mmCIF file of C-alpha atoms in Angstrom:
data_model
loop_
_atom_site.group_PDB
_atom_site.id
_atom_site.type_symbol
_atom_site.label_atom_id
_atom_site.label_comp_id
_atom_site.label_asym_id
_atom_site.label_seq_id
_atom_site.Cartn_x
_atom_site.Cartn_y
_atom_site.Cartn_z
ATOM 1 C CA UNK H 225 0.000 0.000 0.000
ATOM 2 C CA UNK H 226 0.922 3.306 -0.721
ATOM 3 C CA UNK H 227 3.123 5.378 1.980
ATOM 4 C CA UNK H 228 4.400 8.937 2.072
ATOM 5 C CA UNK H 229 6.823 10.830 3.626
ATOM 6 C CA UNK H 230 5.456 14.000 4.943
ATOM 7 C CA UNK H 231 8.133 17.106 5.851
ATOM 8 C CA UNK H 232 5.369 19.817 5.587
ATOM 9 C CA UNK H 233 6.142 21.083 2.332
ATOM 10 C CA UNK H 234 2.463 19.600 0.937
ATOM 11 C CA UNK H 235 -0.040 17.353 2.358
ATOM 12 C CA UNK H 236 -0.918 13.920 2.275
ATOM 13 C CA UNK H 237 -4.345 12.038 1.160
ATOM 14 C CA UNK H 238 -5.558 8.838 2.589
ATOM 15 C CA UNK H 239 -9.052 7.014 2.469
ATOM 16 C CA UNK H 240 -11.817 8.532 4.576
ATOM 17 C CA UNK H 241 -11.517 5.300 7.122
ATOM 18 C CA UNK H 242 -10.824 4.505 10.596
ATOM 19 C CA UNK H 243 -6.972 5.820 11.497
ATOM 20 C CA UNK H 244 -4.145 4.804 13.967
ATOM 21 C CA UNK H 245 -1.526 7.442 14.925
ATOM 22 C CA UNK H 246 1.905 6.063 16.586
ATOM 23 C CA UNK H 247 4.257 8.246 18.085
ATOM 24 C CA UNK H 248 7.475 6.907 19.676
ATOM 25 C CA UNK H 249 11.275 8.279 20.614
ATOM 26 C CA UNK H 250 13.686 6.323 21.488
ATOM 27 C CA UNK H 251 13.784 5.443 25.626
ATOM 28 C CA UNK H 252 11.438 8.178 25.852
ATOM 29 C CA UNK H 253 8.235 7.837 27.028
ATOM 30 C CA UNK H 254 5.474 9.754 24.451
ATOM 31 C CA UNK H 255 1.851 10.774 24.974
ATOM 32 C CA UNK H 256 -0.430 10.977 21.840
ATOM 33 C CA UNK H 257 -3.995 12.655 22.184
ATOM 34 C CA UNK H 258 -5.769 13.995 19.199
ATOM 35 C CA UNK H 259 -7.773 17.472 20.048
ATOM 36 C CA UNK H 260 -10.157 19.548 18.116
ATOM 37 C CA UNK H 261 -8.989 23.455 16.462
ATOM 38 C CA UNK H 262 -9.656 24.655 20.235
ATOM 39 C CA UNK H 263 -7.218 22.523 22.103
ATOM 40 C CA UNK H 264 -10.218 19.616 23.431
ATOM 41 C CA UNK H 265 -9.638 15.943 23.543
ATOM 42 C CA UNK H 266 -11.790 14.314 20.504
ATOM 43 C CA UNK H 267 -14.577 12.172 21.963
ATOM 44 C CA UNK H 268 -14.552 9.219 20.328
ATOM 45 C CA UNK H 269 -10.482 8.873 20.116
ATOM 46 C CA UNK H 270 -9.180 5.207 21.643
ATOM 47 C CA UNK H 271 -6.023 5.410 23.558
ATOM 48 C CA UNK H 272 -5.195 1.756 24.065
ATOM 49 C CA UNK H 273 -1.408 2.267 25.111
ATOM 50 C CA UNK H 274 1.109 4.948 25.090
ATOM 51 C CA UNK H 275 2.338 6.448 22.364
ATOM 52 C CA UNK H 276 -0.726 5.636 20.008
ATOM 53 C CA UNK H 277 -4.572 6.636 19.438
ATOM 54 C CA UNK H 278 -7.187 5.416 16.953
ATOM 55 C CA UNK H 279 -9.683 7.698 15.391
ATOM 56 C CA UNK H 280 -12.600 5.619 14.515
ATOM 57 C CA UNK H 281 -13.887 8.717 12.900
ATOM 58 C CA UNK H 282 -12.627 12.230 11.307
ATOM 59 C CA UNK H 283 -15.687 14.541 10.851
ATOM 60 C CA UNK H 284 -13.735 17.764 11.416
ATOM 61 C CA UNK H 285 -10.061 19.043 11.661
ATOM 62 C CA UNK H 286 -8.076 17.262 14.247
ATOM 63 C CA UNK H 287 -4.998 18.137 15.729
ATOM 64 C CA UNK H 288 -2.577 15.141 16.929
ATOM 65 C CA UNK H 289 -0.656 16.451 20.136
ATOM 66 C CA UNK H 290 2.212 14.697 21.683
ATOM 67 C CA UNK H 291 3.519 15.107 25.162
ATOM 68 C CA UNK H 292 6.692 13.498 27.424
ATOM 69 C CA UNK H 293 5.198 10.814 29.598
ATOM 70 C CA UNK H 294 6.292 12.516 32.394
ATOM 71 C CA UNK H 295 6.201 15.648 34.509
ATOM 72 C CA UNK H 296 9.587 17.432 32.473
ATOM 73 C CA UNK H 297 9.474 18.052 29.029
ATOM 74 C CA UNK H 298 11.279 15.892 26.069
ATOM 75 C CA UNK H 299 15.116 15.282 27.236
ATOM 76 C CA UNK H 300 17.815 17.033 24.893
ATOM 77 C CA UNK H 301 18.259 14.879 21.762
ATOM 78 C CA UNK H 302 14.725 13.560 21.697
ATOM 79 C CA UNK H 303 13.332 12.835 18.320
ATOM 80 C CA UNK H 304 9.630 11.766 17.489
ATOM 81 C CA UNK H 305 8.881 9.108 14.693
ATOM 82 C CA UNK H 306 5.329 9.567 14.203
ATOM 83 C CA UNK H 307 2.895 7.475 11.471
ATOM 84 C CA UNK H 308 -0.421 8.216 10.618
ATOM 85 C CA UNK H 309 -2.058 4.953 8.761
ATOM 86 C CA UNK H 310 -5.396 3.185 7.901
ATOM 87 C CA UNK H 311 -6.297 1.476 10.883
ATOM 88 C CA UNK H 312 -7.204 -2.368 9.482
ATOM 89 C CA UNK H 313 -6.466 -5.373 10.671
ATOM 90 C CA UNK H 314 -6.647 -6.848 7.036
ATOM 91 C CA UNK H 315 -3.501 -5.182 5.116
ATOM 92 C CA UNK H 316 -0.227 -6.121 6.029
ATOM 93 C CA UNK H 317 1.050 -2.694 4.934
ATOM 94 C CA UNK H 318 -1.685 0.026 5.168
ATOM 95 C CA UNK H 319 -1.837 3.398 3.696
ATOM 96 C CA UNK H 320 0.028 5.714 6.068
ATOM 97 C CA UNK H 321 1.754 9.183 6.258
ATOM 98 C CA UNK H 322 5.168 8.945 7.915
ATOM 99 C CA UNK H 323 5.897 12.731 9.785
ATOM 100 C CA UNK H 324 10.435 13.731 8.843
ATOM 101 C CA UNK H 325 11.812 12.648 12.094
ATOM 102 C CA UNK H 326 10.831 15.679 14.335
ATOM 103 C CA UNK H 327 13.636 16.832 17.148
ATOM 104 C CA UNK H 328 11.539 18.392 20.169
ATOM 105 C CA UNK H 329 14.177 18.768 23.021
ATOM 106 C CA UNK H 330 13.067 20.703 25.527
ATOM 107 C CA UNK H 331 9.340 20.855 25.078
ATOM 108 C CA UNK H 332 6.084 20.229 26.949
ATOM 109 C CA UNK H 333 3.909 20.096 24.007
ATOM 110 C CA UNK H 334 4.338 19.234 20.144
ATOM 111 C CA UNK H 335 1.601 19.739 17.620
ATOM 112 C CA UNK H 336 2.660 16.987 15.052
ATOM 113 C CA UNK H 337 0.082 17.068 12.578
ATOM 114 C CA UNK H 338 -3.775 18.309 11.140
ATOM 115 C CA UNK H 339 -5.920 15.848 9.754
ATOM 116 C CA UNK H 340 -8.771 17.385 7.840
ATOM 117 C CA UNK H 341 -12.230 15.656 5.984
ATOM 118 C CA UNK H 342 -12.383 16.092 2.605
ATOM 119 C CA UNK H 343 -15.363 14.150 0.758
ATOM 120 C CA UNK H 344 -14.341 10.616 0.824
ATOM 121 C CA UNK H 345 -10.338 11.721 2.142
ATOM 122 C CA UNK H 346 -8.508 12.546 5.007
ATOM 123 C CA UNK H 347 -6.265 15.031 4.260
ATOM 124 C CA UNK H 348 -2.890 14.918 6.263
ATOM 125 C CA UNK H 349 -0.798 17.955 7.171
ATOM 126 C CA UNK H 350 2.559 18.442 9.225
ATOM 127 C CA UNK H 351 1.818 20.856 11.447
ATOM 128 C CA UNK H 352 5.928 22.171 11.849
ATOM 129 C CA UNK H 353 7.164 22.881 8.497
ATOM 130 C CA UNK H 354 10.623 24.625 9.655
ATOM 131 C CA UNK H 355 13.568 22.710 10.180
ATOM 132 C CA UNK H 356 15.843 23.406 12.889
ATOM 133 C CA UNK H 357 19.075 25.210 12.162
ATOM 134 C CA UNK H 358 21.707 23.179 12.757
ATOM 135 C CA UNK H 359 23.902 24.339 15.916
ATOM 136 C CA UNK H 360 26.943 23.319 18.258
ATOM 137 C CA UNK H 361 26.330 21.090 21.197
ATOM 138 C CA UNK H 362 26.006 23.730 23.757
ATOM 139 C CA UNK H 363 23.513 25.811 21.034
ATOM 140 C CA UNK H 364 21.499 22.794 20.972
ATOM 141 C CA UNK H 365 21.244 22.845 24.846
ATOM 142 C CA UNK H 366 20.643 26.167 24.944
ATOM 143 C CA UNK H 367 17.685 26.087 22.243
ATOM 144 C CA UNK H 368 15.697 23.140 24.284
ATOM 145 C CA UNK H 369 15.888 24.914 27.335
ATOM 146 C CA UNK H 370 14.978 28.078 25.580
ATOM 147 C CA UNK H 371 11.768 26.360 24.566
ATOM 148 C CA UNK H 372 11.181 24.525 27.815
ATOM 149 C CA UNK H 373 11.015 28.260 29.100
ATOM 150 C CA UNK H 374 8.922 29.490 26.915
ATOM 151 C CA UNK H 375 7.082 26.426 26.019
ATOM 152 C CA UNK H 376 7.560 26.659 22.283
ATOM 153 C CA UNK H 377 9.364 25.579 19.539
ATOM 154 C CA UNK H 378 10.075 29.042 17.827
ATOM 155 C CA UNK H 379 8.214 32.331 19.049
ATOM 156 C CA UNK H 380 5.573 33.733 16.901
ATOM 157 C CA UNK H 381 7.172 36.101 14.091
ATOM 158 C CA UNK H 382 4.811 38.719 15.949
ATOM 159 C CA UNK H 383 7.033 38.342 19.203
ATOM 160 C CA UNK H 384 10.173 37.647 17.587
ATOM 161 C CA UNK H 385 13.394 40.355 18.025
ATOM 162 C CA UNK H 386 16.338 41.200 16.535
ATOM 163 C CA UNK H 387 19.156 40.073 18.395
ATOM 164 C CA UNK H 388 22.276 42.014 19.101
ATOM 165 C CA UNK H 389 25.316 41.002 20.787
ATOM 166 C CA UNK H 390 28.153 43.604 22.493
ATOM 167 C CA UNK H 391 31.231 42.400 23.781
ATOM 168 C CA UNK H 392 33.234 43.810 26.264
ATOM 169 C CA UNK H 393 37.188 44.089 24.800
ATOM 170 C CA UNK H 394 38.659 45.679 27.261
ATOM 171 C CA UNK H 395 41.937 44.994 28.908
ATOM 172 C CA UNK H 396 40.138 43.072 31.603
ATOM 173 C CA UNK H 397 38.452 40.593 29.673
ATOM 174 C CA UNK H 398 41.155 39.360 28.323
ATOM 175 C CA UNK H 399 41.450 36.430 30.180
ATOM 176 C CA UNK H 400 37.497 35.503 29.770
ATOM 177 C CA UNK H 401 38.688 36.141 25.592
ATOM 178 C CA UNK H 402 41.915 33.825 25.898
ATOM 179 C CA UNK H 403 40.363 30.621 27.765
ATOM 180 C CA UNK H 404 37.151 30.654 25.420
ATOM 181 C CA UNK H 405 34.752 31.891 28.023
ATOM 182 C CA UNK H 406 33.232 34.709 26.268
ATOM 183 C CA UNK H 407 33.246 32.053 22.808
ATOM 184 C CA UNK H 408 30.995 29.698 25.033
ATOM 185 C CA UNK H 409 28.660 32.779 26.261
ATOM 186 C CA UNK H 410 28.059 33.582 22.498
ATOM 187 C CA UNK H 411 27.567 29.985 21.755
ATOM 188 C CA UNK H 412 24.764 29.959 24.412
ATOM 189 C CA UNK H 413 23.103 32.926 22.719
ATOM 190 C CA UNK H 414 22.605 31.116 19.124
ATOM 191 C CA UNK H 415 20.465 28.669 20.805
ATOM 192 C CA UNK H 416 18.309 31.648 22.003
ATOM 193 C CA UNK H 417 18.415 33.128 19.238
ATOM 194 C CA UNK H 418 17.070 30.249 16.953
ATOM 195 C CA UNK H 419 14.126 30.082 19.450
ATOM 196 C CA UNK H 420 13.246 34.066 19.863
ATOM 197 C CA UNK H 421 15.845 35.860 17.182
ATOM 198 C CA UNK H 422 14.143 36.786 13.731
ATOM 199 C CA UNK H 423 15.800 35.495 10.847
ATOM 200 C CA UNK H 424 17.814 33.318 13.009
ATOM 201 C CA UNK H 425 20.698 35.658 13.267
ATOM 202 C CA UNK H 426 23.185 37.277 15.241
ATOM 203 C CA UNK H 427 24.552 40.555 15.364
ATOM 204 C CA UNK H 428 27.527 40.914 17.220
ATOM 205 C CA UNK H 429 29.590 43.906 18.436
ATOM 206 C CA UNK H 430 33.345 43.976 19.775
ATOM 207 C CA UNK H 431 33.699 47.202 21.919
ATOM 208 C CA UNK H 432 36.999 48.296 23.107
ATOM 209 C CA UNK H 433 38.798 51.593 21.894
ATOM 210 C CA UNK H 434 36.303 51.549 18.792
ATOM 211 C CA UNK H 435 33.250 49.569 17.988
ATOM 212 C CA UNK H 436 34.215 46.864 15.218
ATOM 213 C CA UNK H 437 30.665 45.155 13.741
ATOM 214 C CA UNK H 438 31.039 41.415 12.557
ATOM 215 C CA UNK H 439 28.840 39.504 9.789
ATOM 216 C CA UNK H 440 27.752 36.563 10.974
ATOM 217 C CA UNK H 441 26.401 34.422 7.889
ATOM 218 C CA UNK H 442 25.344 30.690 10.018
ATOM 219 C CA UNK H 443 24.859 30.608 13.580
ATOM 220 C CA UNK H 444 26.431 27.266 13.977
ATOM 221 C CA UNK H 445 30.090 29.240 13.154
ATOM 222 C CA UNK H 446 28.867 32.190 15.256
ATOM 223 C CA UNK H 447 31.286 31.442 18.079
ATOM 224 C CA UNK H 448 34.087 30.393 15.887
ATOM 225 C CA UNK H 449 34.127 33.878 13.523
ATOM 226 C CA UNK H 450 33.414 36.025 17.108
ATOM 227 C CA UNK H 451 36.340 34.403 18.579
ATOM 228 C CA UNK H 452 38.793 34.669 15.544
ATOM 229 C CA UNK H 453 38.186 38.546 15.575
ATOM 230 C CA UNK H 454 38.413 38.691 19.151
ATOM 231 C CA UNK H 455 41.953 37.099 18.717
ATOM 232 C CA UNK H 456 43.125 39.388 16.647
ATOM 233 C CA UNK H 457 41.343 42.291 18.329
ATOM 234 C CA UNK H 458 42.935 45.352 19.802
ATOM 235 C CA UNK H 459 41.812 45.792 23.422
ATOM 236 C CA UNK H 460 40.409 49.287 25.005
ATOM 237 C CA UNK H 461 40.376 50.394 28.097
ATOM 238 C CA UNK H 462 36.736 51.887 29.657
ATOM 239 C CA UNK H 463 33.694 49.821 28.340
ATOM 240 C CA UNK H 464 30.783 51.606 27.920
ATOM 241 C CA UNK H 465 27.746 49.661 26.916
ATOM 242 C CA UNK H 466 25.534 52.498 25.113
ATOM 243 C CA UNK H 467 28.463 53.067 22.604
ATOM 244 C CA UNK H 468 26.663 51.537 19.730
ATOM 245 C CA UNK H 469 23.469 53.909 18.834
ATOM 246 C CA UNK H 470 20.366 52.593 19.576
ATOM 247 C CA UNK H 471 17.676 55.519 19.880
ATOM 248 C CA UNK H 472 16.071 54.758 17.005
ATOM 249 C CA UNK H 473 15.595 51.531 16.739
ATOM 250 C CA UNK H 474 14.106 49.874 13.520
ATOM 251 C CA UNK H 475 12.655 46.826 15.018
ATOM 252 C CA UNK H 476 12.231 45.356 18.547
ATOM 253 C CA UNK H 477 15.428 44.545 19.491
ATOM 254 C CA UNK H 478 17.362 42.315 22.287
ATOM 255 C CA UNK H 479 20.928 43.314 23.266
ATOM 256 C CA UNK H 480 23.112 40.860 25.339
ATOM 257 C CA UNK H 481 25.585 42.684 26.667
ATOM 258 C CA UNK H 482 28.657 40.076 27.239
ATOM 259 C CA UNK H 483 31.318 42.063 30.056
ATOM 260 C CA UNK H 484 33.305 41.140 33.382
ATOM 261 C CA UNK H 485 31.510 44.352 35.784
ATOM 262 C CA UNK H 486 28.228 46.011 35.419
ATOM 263 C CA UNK H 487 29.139 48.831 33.177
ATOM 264 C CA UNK H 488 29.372 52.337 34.168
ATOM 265 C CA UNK H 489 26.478 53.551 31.929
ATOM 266 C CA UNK H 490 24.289 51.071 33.265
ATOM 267 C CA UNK H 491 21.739 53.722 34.085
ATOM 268 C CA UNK H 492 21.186 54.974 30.622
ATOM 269 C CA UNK H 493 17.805 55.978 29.748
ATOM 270 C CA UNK H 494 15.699 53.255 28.141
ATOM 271 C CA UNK H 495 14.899 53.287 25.093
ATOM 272 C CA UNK H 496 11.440 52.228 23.383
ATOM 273 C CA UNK H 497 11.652 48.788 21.686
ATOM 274 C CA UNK H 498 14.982 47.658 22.868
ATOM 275 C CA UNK H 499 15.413 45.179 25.450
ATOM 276 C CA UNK H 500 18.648 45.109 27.681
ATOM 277 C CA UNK H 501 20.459 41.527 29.140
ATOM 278 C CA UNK H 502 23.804 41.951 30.407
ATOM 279 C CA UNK H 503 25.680 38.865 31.339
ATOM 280 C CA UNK H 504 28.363 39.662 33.389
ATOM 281 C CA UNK H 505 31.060 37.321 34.096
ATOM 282 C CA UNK H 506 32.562 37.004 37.659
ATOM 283 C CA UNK H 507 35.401 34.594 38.956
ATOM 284 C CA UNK H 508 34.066 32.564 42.108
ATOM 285 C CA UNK H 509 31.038 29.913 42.707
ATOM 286 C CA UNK H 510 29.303 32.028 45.011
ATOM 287 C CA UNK H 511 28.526 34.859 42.290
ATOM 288 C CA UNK H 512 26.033 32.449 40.534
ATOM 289 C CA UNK H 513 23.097 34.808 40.620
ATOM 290 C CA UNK H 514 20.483 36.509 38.597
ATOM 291 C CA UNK H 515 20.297 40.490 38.055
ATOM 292 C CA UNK H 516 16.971 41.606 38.005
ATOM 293 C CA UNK H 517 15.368 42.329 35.596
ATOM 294 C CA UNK H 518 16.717 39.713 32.382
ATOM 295 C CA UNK H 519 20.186 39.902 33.443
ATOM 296 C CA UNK H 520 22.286 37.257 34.832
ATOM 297 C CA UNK H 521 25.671 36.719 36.519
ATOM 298 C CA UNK H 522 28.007 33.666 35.385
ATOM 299 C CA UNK H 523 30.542 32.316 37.121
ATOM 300 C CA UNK H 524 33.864 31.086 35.629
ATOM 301 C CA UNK H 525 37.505 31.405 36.484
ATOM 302 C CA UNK H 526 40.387 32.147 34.526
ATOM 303 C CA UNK H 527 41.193 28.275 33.917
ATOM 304 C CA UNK H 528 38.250 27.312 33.105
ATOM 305 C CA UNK H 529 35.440 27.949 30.251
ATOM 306 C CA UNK H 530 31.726 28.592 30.938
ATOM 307 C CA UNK H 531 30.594 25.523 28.577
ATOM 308 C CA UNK H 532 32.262 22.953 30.717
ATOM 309 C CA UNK H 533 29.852 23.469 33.587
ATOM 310 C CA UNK H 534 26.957 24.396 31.337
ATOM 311 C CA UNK H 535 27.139 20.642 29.820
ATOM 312 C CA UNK H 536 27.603 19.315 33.034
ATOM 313 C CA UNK H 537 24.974 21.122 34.862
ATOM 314 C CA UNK H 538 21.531 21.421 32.933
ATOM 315 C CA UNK H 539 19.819 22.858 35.479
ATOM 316 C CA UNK H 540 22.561 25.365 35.518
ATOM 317 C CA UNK H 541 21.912 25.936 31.645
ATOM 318 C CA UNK H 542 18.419 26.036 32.440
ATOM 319 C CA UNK H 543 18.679 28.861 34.653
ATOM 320 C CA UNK H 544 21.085 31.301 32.331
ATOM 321 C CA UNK H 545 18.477 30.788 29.779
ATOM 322 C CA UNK H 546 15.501 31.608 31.663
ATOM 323 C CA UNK H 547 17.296 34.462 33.313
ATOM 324 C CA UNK H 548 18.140 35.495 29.290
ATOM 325 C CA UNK H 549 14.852 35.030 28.255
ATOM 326 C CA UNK H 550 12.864 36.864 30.591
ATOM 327 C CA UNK H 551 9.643 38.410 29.500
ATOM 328 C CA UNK H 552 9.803 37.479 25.685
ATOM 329 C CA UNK H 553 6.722 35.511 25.677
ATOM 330 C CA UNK H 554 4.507 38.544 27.370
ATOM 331 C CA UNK H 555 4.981 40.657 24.145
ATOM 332 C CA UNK H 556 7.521 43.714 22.685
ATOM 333 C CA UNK H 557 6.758 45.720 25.405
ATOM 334 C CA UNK H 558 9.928 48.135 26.619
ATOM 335 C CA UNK H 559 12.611 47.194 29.250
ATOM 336 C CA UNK H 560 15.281 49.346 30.621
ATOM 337 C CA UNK H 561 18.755 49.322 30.576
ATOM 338 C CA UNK H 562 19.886 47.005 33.952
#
């Protein structure tokens, strides 16, 4: 019997009969329920294990929902395999719909598919037609627990911000520059910005005795090309964050502002539309703690590199990202320099 692949670019037909939805992940336990356009469970739906539903029958649009099996949402690496087929016990090989291998780290909820009456077919339709961006390991980590904050996949294009990037390169950072520290922080920041950046893009700043602007063409190099300039880089002496002109600002924007001490100017006057998160980077375990608001402190040391204890520590990771991402799922309002 006839079986697609379906990766969202089209849709898929089958017979107007009884189907059978199965959802799995490897060693992950998955949840499938099938809802109507406003989020209910369908009545007549038959859950009889985990991981798959039968829909005896399709009179209106259905949406197939899966969830972790547990209280936390879908481990890093997690990837759903999810079929929709005829559900008959007389073909060996049924017509069926096969969903591209979907990776949902990090989230609570997944809408995998629509299923739609038409006449005498089902029409089948991916419901997630982007593909992730491909990143580094700690990028990856960083965009599931961006979306297990904000409990999506990728913001709404109405919420979404342009993300900026300004790096301290003064004298005093030069040790956070030499040991990869401040390479790690802006590997951290292309995961968020695959989850809340628009266009998927970074734009980074190195300020020291002048500002110097870098293109960055794939986020999954970001941290390689920002580090490669910051080698070569000649260092300043008196950061000031509000060097870079943003008073006029042509679209909501999000600045990360990457330095070793709360800058001087940190008192600036906000400005409508642009958001402010400085992540300042202190030596010693004890200064592990959040500036309010959207801010956070991380702690490192000379010999070491932020990533290491990012990997190690999730719940670590966790809490620089939700400390990052602050507020970005309540809407563009303003926010004020820290």
């Amino acid at each position: 019997m006839p079986g697609y692949v379906l990766d969202g670019a089209g849709r898929v037909e089958l017979p107007r009969q009884p189907l059978a939805v199965t959802v799995t992940a490897l060693d992950v336990p998955v949840v499938v329920r099938a809802t109507t356009a406003d989020g209910q469970d369908l009545p007549p739906a038959l859950h009889p294990k985990p991981g798959f539903v039968v829909l005896p029958r399709i009179d209106r649009d259905v949406v197939v929902v899966a969830t972790p099996g547990n209280d936390s949402g879908f481990p890093q690496g997690t990837v759903l395999q999810a079929i929709v087929a005829v559900d008959t016990t007389n073909a060996v090989d049924p017509d069926r719909a096969e969903l591209t291998p979907l990776d949902v780290s990090g989230l609570h909820h997944v809408e995998l598919a629509t299923i739609s009456p038409a006449d005498d077919r089902l029409v089948v339709r991916a419901r997630k037609t982007a593909v992730d961006v491909p990143l580094n390991e700690l990028g990856a980590r960083a965009r599931s627990a961006a979306r297990g904050v904000l409990g999506v996949d990728r913001l709404p294009e109405s919420r979404q911000v342009r993300i900026e990037v300004d790096i301290d390169t003064t004298m005093s950072m030069l040790p956070l520059i030499e040991n990869g520290t401040v390479r790690d922080v802006v590997d951290l920041l292309t995961g968020i910005a695959a989850v809340v950046g628009r266009r998927e893009e970074l734009h980074v700043n190195l300020i020291g005795h002048r500002v110097t602007s870098l293109p960055i063409e794939e986020l999954r190099r970001a941290a390689d090309t920002v580090q490669g300039a910051l080698d070569a880089a000649g260092l300043g002496i008196g950061f000031r964050s509000s060097t870079v002109d943003r008073s006029h600002p042509a679209e909501p924007t999000l600045v990360f502002t990457v330095t070793d001490a709360v800058p001087a100017d940190h008192t600036a006057v906000p400005v409508e539309g642009v958001r402010r998160r400085p992540i300042i980077l202190q030596a010693g375990e004890d200064s592990r703690n959040e500036l309010e608001p959207g801010g956070t402190v991380v702690s490192t040391a000379t010999e070491t590199r932020a990533s290491r204890g990012w990997l190690d520590d999730p719940q670590d990771l966790f809490r620089t990202v939700k400390s990052l991402v602050a507020g970005l799922a309540a809407g563009t309002h303003t926010e004020g320099a820290l």
